[in-house]
Short mmCIF file of C-alpha atoms and ligand atoms in Angstrom, two decimals:
data_model
loop_
_atom_site.label_atom_id
_atom_site.label_comp_id
_atom_site.label_asym_id
_atom_site.label_seq_id
_atom_site.Cartn_x
_atom_site.Cartn_y
_atom_site.Cartn_z
CA MET A 888 106.99 70.46 117.43
CA MET A 889 107.09 66.72 116.83
CA ALA A 890 109.48 65.02 119.30
CA GLY A 891 112.56 63.58 117.64
CA ALA A 892 111.89 65.34 114.34
CA PRO A 893 115.03 65.97 112.26
CA LEU A 894 116.24 69.57 112.52
CA SER A 895 118.20 71.80 110.21
CA ARG A 896 121.50 73.26 111.39
CA PHE A 897 120.94 76.87 112.46
CA ARG A 898 123.99 79.14 112.76
CA TYR A 899 123.79 82.74 113.95
CA PHE A 900 126.09 85.58 112.93
CA THR A 901 126.11 89.05 114.45
CA GLN A 902 128.87 90.41 112.19
CA ARG A 903 128.99 90.65 108.42
CA ARG A 904 132.64 89.51 108.20
CA ASP A 905 132.00 86.33 110.21
CA TYR A 906 129.00 85.44 108.08
CA LEU A 907 130.89 86.02 104.80
CA LYS A 908 133.88 84.04 106.07
CA TRP A 909 131.58 81.09 106.86
CA MET A 910 129.83 81.38 103.51
CA HIS A 911 133.17 80.87 101.73
CA GLU A 912 134.48 78.06 103.89
CA PRO A 913 134.76 74.57 102.34
CA ASP A 914 132.88 73.17 105.36
CA CYS A 915 129.99 75.23 104.14
CA GLN A 916 130.20 75.43 100.35
CA THR A 917 131.92 72.17 99.37
CA ALA A 918 129.99 70.08 101.86
CA ARG A 919 126.61 71.57 100.98
CA ARG A 920 127.07 71.38 97.22
CA ALA A 921 128.31 67.78 97.47
CA VAL A 922 124.97 66.80 98.97
CA GLU A 923 122.85 69.03 96.76
CA LEU A 924 124.32 68.22 93.35
CA PRO A 925 123.35 64.53 93.11
CA LEU A 926 120.00 65.40 94.59
CA THR A 927 119.18 68.04 91.97
CA GLN A 928 120.28 65.60 89.27
CA ALA A 929 117.92 62.99 90.72
CA LEU A 930 115.09 65.56 90.83
CA GLU A 931 115.69 66.45 87.19
CA ARG A 932 115.51 62.76 86.27
CA GLY A 933 112.07 62.66 87.85
CA SER A 934 112.66 61.09 91.23
CA SER A 935 111.18 62.66 94.38
CA PRO A 936 113.40 62.00 97.40
CA GLN A 937 111.83 61.73 100.86
CA PHE A 938 112.57 64.23 103.62
CA PHE A 939 111.14 65.53 106.87
CA CYS A 940 108.98 68.56 106.15
CA GLN A 941 109.13 71.09 108.95
CA ALA A 942 106.07 72.87 107.54
CA HIS A 943 103.57 70.06 107.93
CA GLN A 944 105.72 68.24 110.53
CA GLY A 945 105.79 64.96 108.67
CA ILE A 946 107.40 63.04 105.83
CA GLY A 947 107.14 64.56 102.38
CA ARG A 948 108.71 64.15 98.99
CA LEU A 949 110.59 66.87 97.13
CA VAL A 950 109.01 68.07 93.91
CA HIS A 951 111.21 69.34 91.08
CA SER A 952 110.41 72.70 89.57
CA GLN A 953 111.70 73.61 86.11
CA SER A 954 112.04 77.26 87.17
CA ALA A 955 114.64 76.25 89.78
CA LEU A 956 117.16 75.57 87.00
CA THR A 957 119.18 78.75 86.57
CA PRO A 958 122.60 79.42 85.03
CA SER A 959 124.01 79.91 88.56
CA GLY A 960 122.69 76.59 89.85
CA TYR A 961 119.55 75.19 91.42
CA TYR A 962 117.54 78.05 92.92
CA TRP A 963 116.24 76.47 96.11
CA ARG A 964 114.71 79.47 97.86
CA GLU A 965 111.53 79.54 95.75
CA SER A 966 111.50 75.84 94.91
CA GLY A 967 112.01 72.48 96.64
CA ALA A 968 108.28 72.10 97.26
CA CYS A 969 106.91 69.40 99.55
CA ASP A 970 104.48 67.13 97.71
CA ASP A 971 102.25 66.92 100.79
CA CYS A 972 101.76 70.55 101.89
CA GLY A 973 103.30 72.47 98.97
CA ALA A 974 105.75 74.38 101.19
CA ILE A 975 108.81 75.60 99.29
CA THR A 976 112.26 75.99 100.87
CA ARG A 977 111.88 79.51 102.32
CA ILE A 978 108.52 78.59 103.83
CA ARG A 979 109.94 75.45 105.42
CA LEU A 980 112.75 77.53 106.93
CA ALA A 981 110.25 79.97 108.45
CA ALA A 982 108.03 77.13 109.69
CA GLU A 983 110.96 75.36 111.33
CA TRP A 984 112.08 78.56 113.02
CA PHE A 985 108.57 79.11 114.43
CA HIS A 986 108.28 75.54 115.68
CA ARG A 987 111.67 75.71 117.37
CA ALA A 988 111.21 79.21 118.80
CA ALA A 989 107.78 78.23 120.16
CA ALA A 990 108.95 74.99 121.76
CA ASN A 991 109.05 76.40 125.31
CA THR A 992 105.91 78.54 125.11
CA ALA A 993 102.47 77.14 125.83
CA GLU A 994 99.93 78.35 123.25
CA PRO A 995 102.31 80.83 121.62
CA ARG A 996 100.83 84.05 120.28
CA VAL A 997 102.12 84.45 116.73
CA TYR A 998 101.76 87.39 114.36
CA LEU A 999 102.50 87.21 110.64
CA THR A 1000 102.43 90.27 108.38
CA GLU A 1001 100.73 88.12 105.75
CA GLN A 1002 97.56 86.11 105.54
CA LEU A 1003 96.74 85.13 101.98
CA THR A 1004 99.87 82.96 101.74
CA PRO A 1005 100.97 79.32 102.05
CA LEU A 1006 102.98 80.12 105.21
CA TYR A 1007 99.93 81.49 107.05
CA ARG A 1008 97.90 78.51 105.88
CA VAL A 1009 100.44 75.98 107.12
CA LEU A 1010 101.25 77.73 110.43
CA ARG A 1011 97.63 78.15 111.50
CA ARG A 1012 97.43 74.37 111.81
CA SER A 1013 100.22 74.39 114.42
CA PHE A 1014 99.43 77.72 116.10
CA PRO A 1015 95.71 78.23 116.73
CA ASN A 1016 96.38 81.70 118.22
CA ILE A 1017 98.04 82.96 115.05
CA VAL A 1018 97.07 86.39 113.75
CA GLY A 1019 97.79 87.27 110.13
CA SER A 1020 97.18 90.47 108.26
CA GLU A 1021 97.50 92.07 104.84
CA PHE A 1022 97.87 95.71 103.86
CA THR A 1023 94.41 96.35 102.44
CA PRO A 1024 93.46 99.97 103.20
CA SER A 1025 90.59 99.84 100.69
CA LEU A 1026 87.46 98.16 102.09
CA LEU A 1027 86.56 96.88 98.63
CA GLU A 1028 89.95 95.19 98.21
CA GLN A 1029 89.66 93.86 101.74
CA ALA A 1030 86.26 92.27 100.96
CA LYS A 1031 87.61 90.74 97.72
CA ALA A 1032 90.67 89.42 99.52
CA SER A 1033 88.49 87.96 102.30
CA ALA A 1034 86.49 86.02 99.70
CA LYS A 1035 89.77 84.66 98.33
CA LEU A 1036 90.96 83.76 101.82
CA MET A 1037 87.74 81.83 102.59
CA ALA A 1038 88.20 79.78 99.44
CA TYR A 1039 91.93 79.34 100.03
CA LEU A 1040 91.56 78.12 103.61
CA LEU A 1041 88.23 76.34 102.98
CA ASP A 1042 86.97 78.31 105.97
CA PRO A 1043 83.76 80.35 105.56
CA THR A 1044 84.61 82.41 108.67
CA ALA A 1045 88.03 83.55 107.42
CA MET A 1046 88.44 87.31 107.15
CA ILE A 1047 91.31 89.48 105.99
CA ARG A 1048 92.65 91.71 108.72
CA HIS A 1049 94.09 95.02 107.55
CA GLU A 1050 97.22 96.23 109.29
CA ASP A 1051 99.73 98.94 108.50
CA VAL A 1052 103.14 97.78 109.81
CA CYS A 1053 104.00 101.40 110.67
CA LYS A 1054 100.91 101.71 112.89
CA LEU A 1055 99.86 98.29 114.19
CA SER A 1056 96.52 98.16 116.01
CA PHE A 1057 97.71 95.66 118.66
CA PRO A 1058 98.39 96.58 122.30
CA ASP A 1059 102.00 96.54 123.56
CA GLN A 1060 103.56 93.09 124.11
CA SER A 1061 100.71 91.19 122.40
CA PHE A 1062 102.85 88.48 120.81
CA ASP A 1063 105.53 85.90 121.56
CA LEU A 1064 106.69 85.51 117.97
CA LEU A 1065 106.45 87.65 114.87
CA GLY A 1066 107.28 86.90 111.25
CA SER A 1067 107.58 89.41 108.43
CA PHE A 1068 108.66 88.13 105.05
CA ASP A 1069 109.47 90.28 102.05
CA VAL A 1070 107.35 93.17 103.33
CA LEU A 1071 109.88 95.61 104.79
CA GLU A 1072 111.43 96.55 101.43
CA HIS A 1073 108.07 98.04 100.43
CA VAL A 1074 107.81 100.29 103.49
CA PRO A 1075 109.47 103.70 102.92
CA ASP A 1076 109.72 104.36 106.67
CA TYR A 1077 110.82 100.84 107.58
CA THR A 1078 112.44 101.89 110.87
CA LYS A 1079 108.96 102.81 112.08
CA ALA A 1080 107.82 99.27 111.28
CA LEU A 1081 110.77 97.84 113.25
CA GLY A 1082 109.71 100.00 116.21
CA GLU A 1083 106.19 98.60 115.94
CA PHE A 1084 107.48 95.00 115.80
CA HIS A 1085 109.44 95.73 118.98
CA ARG A 1086 106.41 97.30 120.68
CA VAL A 1087 103.98 94.43 120.01
CA LEU A 1088 106.43 91.69 121.08
CA ARG A 1089 106.73 90.72 124.73
CA ASP A 1090 110.10 90.87 126.50
CA GLY A 1091 112.00 87.86 125.22
CA GLY A 1092 109.74 87.70 122.17
CA GLN A 1093 111.40 87.06 118.83
CA VAL A 1094 111.04 88.26 115.27
CA LEU A 1095 112.09 86.53 112.05
CA LEU A 1096 112.54 88.75 109.00
CA THR A 1097 113.39 88.38 105.36
CA ALA A 1098 113.76 91.07 102.70
CA PRO A 1099 116.03 91.48 99.65
CA PHE A 1100 119.44 91.39 101.31
CA LEU A 1101 122.86 92.26 99.88
CA ASN A 1102 124.75 89.96 102.20
CA ALA A 1103 128.18 91.40 101.33
CA SER A 1104 127.11 95.01 101.76
CA PRO A 1105 127.34 96.96 105.00
CA THR A 1106 124.91 99.56 103.68
CA THR A 1107 121.39 99.48 102.30
CA LEU A 1108 120.75 100.30 98.67
CA VAL A 1109 117.97 102.87 98.54
CA ARG A 1110 116.07 102.32 95.28
CA ALA A 1111 113.39 104.95 95.80
CA ARG A 1112 112.33 107.44 98.43
CA ILE A 1113 109.49 109.77 99.33
CA GLU A 1114 110.54 113.42 99.28
CA GLY A 1115 108.03 116.06 100.31
CA GLY A 1116 105.21 113.62 99.59
CA ASN A 1117 106.57 112.78 96.14
CA LEU A 1118 107.98 109.48 94.99
CA VAL A 1119 111.56 109.78 93.72
CA HIS A 1120 113.20 106.85 91.91
CA ILE A 1121 116.94 106.50 92.48
CA GLU A 1122 117.32 103.08 90.84
CA PRO A 1123 115.19 101.62 88.03
CA PRO A 1124 111.79 100.82 89.60
CA GLU A 1125 111.47 97.23 90.80
CA TYR A 1126 108.01 95.82 91.54
CA HIS A 1127 107.10 92.70 93.50
CA GLY A 1128 103.83 90.76 93.43
CA ASN A 1129 100.91 91.66 95.69
CA PRO A 1130 99.15 88.64 97.24
CA THR A 1131 95.85 90.49 97.68
CA ILE A 1132 95.61 92.06 94.20
CA PRO A 1133 96.69 89.73 91.35
CA GLY A 1134 98.65 91.50 88.65
CA ASP A 1135 99.37 94.44 90.92
CA GLY A 1136 102.99 95.37 91.61
CA VAL A 1137 104.36 96.86 94.80
CA LEU A 1138 107.38 99.13 94.53
CA CYS A 1139 110.58 97.96 96.21
CA PHE A 1140 112.29 100.82 98.08
CA TYR A 1141 115.26 98.92 99.49
CA HIS A 1142 117.77 96.16 99.01
CA PHE A 1143 119.00 95.95 102.56
CA GLY A 1144 122.57 95.63 103.74
CA TRP A 1145 123.86 94.81 107.22
CA GLU A 1146 122.72 98.18 108.49
CA LEU A 1147 119.29 96.55 108.76
CA LEU A 1148 120.65 94.65 111.77
CA ASP A 1149 121.79 97.97 113.30
CA ALA A 1150 118.34 99.42 112.66
CA LEU A 1151 116.85 96.52 114.67
CA ARG A 1152 119.30 97.22 117.50
CA LYS A 1153 118.30 100.90 117.40
CA ALA A 1154 114.65 99.87 117.56
CA GLY A 1155 115.45 98.29 120.92
CA PHE A 1156 116.07 94.64 120.10
CA ARG A 1157 118.77 93.32 122.42
CA SER A 1158 119.96 90.40 120.33
CA VAL A 1159 120.09 90.60 116.54
CA ALA A 1160 121.70 88.12 114.17
CA MET A 1161 121.76 86.65 110.69
CA LEU A 1162 120.48 83.09 110.69
CA ASP A 1163 122.12 80.69 108.24
CA ALA A 1164 120.18 77.46 107.85
CA TRP A 1165 120.89 74.22 106.08
CA GLY A 1166 119.66 70.66 106.56
CA GLU A 1167 119.93 67.40 104.64
CA GLU A 1168 117.10 65.45 106.33
CA THR A 1169 114.90 68.56 106.29
CA ALA A 1170 115.81 69.33 102.66
CA LEU A 1171 116.76 72.87 103.54
CA PHE A 1172 119.17 73.45 100.71
CA GLY A 1173 120.93 76.40 99.11
CA ASP A 1174 122.35 79.05 101.41
CA GLN A 1175 119.15 80.09 103.14
CA ASN A 1176 119.17 82.98 105.56
CA ALA A 1177 116.92 85.27 107.54
CA ILE A 1178 117.33 87.87 110.27
CA VAL A 1179 116.41 87.07 113.85
CA ALA A 1180 115.97 89.56 116.69
CA THR A 1181 114.98 89.13 120.33
CA ARG A 1182 113.27 91.84 122.35
ZN1 ZN B 478 105.16 69.52 103.86
#
């Protein structure tokens, strides 16, 4: 990480009630919105304020996106792109977490459960030992996705690596850091995946996770399940995009509640928390969060 680079404020919560209490405090809401409101107005007027981009580790300018304007306010998570590297807010949060978590490790071994994505592209510049993968069980899809990856990374040697998060091919304790973003909700047996994340991380290794999260709910909403080999819908089917097959939708099985943190503890992680992140100089706006666990 660049010495002296501005950092976002990271706060960690192990309990749902503490997190929700913080989320409603004026120190959080009033202070954050007071900074964000004039900024979003400036963006809408066409200006592009400067900030420190934790994805490319340099100065960037914020780019306004029309789709960020929603009735409930500016939707930062999928917007707030950096004009230099294109990283949107959630990607800059992940990148900052990796840079900070890796600060004391020489040549950190990083695994991402994604490869054909802007986050993989930006992190491979900082972490030469990074391994990324996609779920591409079909060899034909894998070959097509590899061609896309070569073009995307401008690297004729790039290849898609297939991995199933419930049965990773890596030896035990292969990685220092692991990131899995918006994957777990598509895995019916997600506790198996958490066990695999634990297995492939070294002692003291850390994982950063995101998935649809009902931050006020103790329990997970099960939207669909597999019963006797058959798919059973409990809630109206919800599909998310597939990076390797354009136009394809992947079924969402879960909107997680706080029991996801308990599932991580059960998988063997010794320290599990919700990360709340916000930063003015880093342009990490909105109420961004992710789950962090240490083996
Ligand atoms: Zn950038």
